Coordinates of C-alpha atoms and ligand atoms in Angstrom, one line a residue:
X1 CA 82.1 -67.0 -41.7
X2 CA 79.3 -69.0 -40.1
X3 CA 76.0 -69.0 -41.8
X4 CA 73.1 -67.7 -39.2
X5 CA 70.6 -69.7 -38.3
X6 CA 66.9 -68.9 -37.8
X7 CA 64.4 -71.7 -36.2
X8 CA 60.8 -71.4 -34.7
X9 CA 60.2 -73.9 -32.1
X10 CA 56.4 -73.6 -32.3
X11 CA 56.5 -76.5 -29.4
X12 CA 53.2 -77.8 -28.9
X13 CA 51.1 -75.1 -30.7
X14 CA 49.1 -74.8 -33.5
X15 CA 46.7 -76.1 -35.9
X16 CA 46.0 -76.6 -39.6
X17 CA 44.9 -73.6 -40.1
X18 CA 46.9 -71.6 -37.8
X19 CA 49.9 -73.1 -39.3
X20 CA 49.0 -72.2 -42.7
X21 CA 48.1 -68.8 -42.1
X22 CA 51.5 -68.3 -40.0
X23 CA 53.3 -70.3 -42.9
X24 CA 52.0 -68.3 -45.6
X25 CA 52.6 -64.9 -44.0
X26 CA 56.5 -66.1 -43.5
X27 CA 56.4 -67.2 -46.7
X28 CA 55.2 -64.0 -48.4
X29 CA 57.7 -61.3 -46.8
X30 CA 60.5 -63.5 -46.2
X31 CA 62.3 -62.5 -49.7
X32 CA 66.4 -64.1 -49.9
X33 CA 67.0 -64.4 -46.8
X34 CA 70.4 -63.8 -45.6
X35 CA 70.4 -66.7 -43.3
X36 CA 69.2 -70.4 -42.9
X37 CA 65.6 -70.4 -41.9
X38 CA 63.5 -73.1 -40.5
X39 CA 60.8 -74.1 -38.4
X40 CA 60.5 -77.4 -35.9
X41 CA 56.5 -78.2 -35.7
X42 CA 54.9 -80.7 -33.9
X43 CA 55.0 -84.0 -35.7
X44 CA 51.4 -84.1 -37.2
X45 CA 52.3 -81.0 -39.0
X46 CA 55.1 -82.2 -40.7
X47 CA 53.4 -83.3 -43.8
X48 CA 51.6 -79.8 -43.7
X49 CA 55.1 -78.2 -44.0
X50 CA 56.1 -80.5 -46.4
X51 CA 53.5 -79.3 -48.6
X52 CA 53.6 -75.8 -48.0
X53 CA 57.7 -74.6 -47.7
X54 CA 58.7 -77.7 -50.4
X55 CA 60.7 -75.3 -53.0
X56 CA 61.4 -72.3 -50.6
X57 CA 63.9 -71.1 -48.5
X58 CA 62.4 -72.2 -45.4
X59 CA 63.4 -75.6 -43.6
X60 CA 61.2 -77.4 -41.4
X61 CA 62.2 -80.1 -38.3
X62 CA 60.7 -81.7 -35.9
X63 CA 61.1 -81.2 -31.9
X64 CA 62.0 -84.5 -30.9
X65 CA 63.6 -88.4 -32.7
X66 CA 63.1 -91.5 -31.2
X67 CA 66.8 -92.5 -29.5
X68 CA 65.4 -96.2 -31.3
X69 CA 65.5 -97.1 -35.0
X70 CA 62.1 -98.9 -35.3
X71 CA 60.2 -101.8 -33.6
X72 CA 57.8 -101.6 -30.1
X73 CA 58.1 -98.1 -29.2
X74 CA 54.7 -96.6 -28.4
X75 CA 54.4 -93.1 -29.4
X76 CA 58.0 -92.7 -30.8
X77 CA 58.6 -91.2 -34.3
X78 CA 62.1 -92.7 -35.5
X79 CA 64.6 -90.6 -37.6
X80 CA 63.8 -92.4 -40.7
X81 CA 59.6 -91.6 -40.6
X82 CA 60.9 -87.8 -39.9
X83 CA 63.4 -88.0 -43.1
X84 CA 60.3 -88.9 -44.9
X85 CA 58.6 -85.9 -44.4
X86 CA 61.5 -83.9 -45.2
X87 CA 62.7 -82.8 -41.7
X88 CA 66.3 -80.9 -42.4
X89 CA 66.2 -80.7 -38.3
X90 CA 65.4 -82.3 -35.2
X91 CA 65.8 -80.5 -31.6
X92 CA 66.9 -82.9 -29.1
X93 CA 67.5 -82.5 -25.4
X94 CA 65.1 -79.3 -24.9
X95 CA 65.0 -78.4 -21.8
X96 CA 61.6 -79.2 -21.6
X97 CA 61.9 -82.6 -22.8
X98 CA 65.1 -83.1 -20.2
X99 CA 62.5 -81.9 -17.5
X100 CA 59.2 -83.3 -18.3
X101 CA 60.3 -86.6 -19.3
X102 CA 63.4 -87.2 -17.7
X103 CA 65.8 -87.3 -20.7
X104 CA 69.6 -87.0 -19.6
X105 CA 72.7 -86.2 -21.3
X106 CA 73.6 -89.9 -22.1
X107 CA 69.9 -90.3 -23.8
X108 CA 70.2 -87.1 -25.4
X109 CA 73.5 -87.4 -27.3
X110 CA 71.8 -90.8 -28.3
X111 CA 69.2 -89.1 -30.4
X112 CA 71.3 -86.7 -31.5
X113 CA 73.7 -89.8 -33.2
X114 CA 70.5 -91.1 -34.4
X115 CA 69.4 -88.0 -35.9
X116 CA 72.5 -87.3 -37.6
X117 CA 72.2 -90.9 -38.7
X118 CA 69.1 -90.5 -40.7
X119 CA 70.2 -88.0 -42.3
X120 CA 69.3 -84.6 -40.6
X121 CA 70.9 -82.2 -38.7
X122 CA 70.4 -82.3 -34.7
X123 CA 70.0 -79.0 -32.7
X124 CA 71.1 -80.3 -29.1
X125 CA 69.9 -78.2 -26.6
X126 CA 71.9 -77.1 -23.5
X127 CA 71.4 -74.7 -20.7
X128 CA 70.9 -74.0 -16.7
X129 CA 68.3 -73.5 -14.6
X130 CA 67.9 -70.2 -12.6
X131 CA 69.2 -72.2 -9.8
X132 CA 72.1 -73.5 -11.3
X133 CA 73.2 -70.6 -12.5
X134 CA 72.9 -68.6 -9.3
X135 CA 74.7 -71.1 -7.6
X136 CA 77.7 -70.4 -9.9
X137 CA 77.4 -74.0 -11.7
X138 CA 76.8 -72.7 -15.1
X139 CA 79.6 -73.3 -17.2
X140 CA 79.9 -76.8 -15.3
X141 CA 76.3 -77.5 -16.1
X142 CA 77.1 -76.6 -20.1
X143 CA 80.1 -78.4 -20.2
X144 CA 78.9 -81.4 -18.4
X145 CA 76.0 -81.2 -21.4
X146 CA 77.8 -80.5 -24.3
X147 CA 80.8 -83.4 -23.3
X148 CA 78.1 -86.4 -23.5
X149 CA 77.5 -85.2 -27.2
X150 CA 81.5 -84.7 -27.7
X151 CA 81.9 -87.8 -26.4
X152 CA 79.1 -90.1 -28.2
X153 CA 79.2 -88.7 -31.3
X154 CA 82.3 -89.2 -34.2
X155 CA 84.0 -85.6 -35.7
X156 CA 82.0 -86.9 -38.8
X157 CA 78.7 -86.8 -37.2
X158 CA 79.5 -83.5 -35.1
X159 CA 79.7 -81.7 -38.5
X160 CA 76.2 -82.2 -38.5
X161 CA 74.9 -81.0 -35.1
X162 CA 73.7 -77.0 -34.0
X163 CA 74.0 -76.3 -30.3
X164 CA 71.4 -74.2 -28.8
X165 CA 72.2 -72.5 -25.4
X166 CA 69.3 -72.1 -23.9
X167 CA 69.2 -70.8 -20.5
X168 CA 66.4 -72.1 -18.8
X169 CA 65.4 -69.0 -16.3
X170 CA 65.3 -67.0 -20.2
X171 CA 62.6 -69.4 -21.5
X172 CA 58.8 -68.3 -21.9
X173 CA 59.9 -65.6 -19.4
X174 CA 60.7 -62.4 -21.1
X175 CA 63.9 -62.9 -18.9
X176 CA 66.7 -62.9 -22.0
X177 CA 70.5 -63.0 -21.1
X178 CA 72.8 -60.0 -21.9
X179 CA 74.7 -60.2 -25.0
X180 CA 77.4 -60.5 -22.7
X181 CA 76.2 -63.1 -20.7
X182 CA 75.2 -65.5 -23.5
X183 CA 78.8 -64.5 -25.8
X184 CA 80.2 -66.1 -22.4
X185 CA 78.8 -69.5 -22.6
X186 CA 78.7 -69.2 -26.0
X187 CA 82.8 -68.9 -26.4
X188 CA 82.9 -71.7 -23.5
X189 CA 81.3 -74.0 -25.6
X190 CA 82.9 -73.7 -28.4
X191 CA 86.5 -73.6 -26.7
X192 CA 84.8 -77.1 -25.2
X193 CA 84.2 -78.3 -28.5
X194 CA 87.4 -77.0 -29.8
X195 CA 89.2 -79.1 -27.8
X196 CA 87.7 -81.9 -29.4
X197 CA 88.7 -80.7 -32.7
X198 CA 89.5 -76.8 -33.4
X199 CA 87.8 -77.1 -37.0
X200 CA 84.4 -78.6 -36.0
X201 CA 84.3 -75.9 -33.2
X202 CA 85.1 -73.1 -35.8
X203 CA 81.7 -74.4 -37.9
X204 CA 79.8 -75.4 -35.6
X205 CA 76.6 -73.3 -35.4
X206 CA 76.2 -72.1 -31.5
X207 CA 72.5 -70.7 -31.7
X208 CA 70.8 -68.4 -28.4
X209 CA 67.8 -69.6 -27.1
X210 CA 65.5 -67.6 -24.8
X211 CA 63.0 -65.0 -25.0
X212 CA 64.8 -63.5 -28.4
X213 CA 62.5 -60.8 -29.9
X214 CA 63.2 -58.8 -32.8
X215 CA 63.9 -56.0 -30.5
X216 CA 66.9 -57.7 -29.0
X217 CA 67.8 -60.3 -31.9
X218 CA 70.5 -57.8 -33.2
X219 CA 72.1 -57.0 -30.4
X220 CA 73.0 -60.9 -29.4
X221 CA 73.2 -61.9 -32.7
X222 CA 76.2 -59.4 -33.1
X223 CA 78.2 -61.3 -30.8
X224 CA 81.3 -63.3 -32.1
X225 CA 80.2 -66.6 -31.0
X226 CA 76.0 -66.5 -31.1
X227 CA 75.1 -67.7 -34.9
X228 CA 71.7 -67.6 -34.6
X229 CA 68.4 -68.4 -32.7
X230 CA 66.0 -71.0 -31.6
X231 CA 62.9 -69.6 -31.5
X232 CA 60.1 -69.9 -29.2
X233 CA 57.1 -67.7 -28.6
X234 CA 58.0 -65.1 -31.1
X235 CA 58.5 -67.8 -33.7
X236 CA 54.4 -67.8 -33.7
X237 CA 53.7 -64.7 -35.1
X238 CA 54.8 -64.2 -38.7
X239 CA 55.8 -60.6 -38.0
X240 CA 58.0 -60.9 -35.2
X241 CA 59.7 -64.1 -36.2
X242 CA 60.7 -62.2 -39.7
X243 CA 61.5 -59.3 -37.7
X244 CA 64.5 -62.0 -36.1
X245 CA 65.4 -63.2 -39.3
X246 CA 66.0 -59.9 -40.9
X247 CA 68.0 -59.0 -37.5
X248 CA 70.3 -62.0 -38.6
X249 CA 70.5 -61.2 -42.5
Ligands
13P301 P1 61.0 -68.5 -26.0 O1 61.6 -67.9 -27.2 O2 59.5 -68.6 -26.0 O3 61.6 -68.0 -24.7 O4 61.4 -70.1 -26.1 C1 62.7 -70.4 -26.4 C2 62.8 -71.9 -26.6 O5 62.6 -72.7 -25.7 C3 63.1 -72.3 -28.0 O6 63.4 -73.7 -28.0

């Protein structure tokens, strides 16, 4: 059995003291959990985290890595600073990232090697747009994604990646794909990875992504191939994002 996985993306939200409140109200009704738990914060919040979940149940991971080890890289946070702050996780290949600032699949499975390399585990991101999928290219799309990790990355290294379908159109929108529909791509990617090598498909963590409340967490998360949830919106309100992680317990 696959362990469920719970993450926040908080994306670019938040404060100090936001974060602490929201941290601390997690923190206080989140009890033994019956799955992982984490959150990805922006980067200036890491140390926060670091201070406040060190000791509990709750990981914490960044949204981004650097595809770059170190040197002249304005802006970038490299795997290693992120490992210093504790990061169990870092996304890569968001859809927003892969929008906004042009990321593609090569660069993407980059930073998730480089991720994986220093030490944490990467949660690559996958997923089409509302266009893409009502043009019928979804499962191309998907695949065409999840092959330039397959591809890059060693078996040893896949152990430690998490995939996150996240269709686009179901981001932010309210807008959350049917059980069925997500159990669909879910099963595709996994037979993809699968034919790479059956066990790494078999413990690979396939998490949904999209508009998952705790009114509909229980019904995806009861499908065969969805192990858990990235988090967006509802990962902001202590309430609601324990409301997910009691759905997957
Ligand atoms: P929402 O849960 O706000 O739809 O965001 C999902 C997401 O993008 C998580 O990475």
């Amino acid at each position: 059995m696959r362990r469920k996985l719970i993450a926040g993306n908080w994306k670019m939200n938040g404060s100090l003291e936001a974060n602490r409140l929201l941290l601390s109200g997690i923190k206080s009704d989140l009890g033994h959990p019956g799955c992982d738990v984490a959150v990805c914060v922006p980067a200036p919040y890491l140390a926060q985290c670091q201070t406040e979940l060190a000791g509990t149940a709750i990981g914490w991971g960044a949204q981004d890595v650097s595809a770059h080890e170190a040197g002249a890289f304005t802006g970038e946070v490299s795997a290693s600073m992120l490992r210093d702050f504790g990061c169990k996780y870092a996304i890569v290949g968001h859809s927003e990232r892969r929008a906004y600032h042009g990321e593609t699949d090569a660069f993407v499975a980059r930073k998730a090697a480089r991720a994986v390399d220093g030490g944490m585990i990467a949660i690559v991101c996958v997923g089409e747009t509302l266009a893409e999928r009502e043009q019928g290219e979804t499962a191309t799309v998907v695949a065409r994604q999840i092959d330039a990790v397959l591809t890059a990355l060693t078996n040893e290294q896949l152990a430690r990646v998490v995939v996150a379908y996240e269709p686009v159109w179901a981001i932010g929108t309210g807008k959350t794909a049917t059980p069925q529909m997500a159990q669909e791509v879910h099963a595709m990617l996994r037979a993809r990875i699968g034919a790479k090598e059956a066990g790494i498909a078999e413990r690979m963590a396939i998490l949904y992504g999209g508009s998952m409340k705790p009114d509909n967490a229980a019904e995806l998360l009861a499908m065969p191939d969805i192990d858990g949830g990235l988090i967006g919106g509802a990962s902001l309100k202590a309430s609601d994002f324990l409301g997910i992680v009691r759905a997957a317990s």
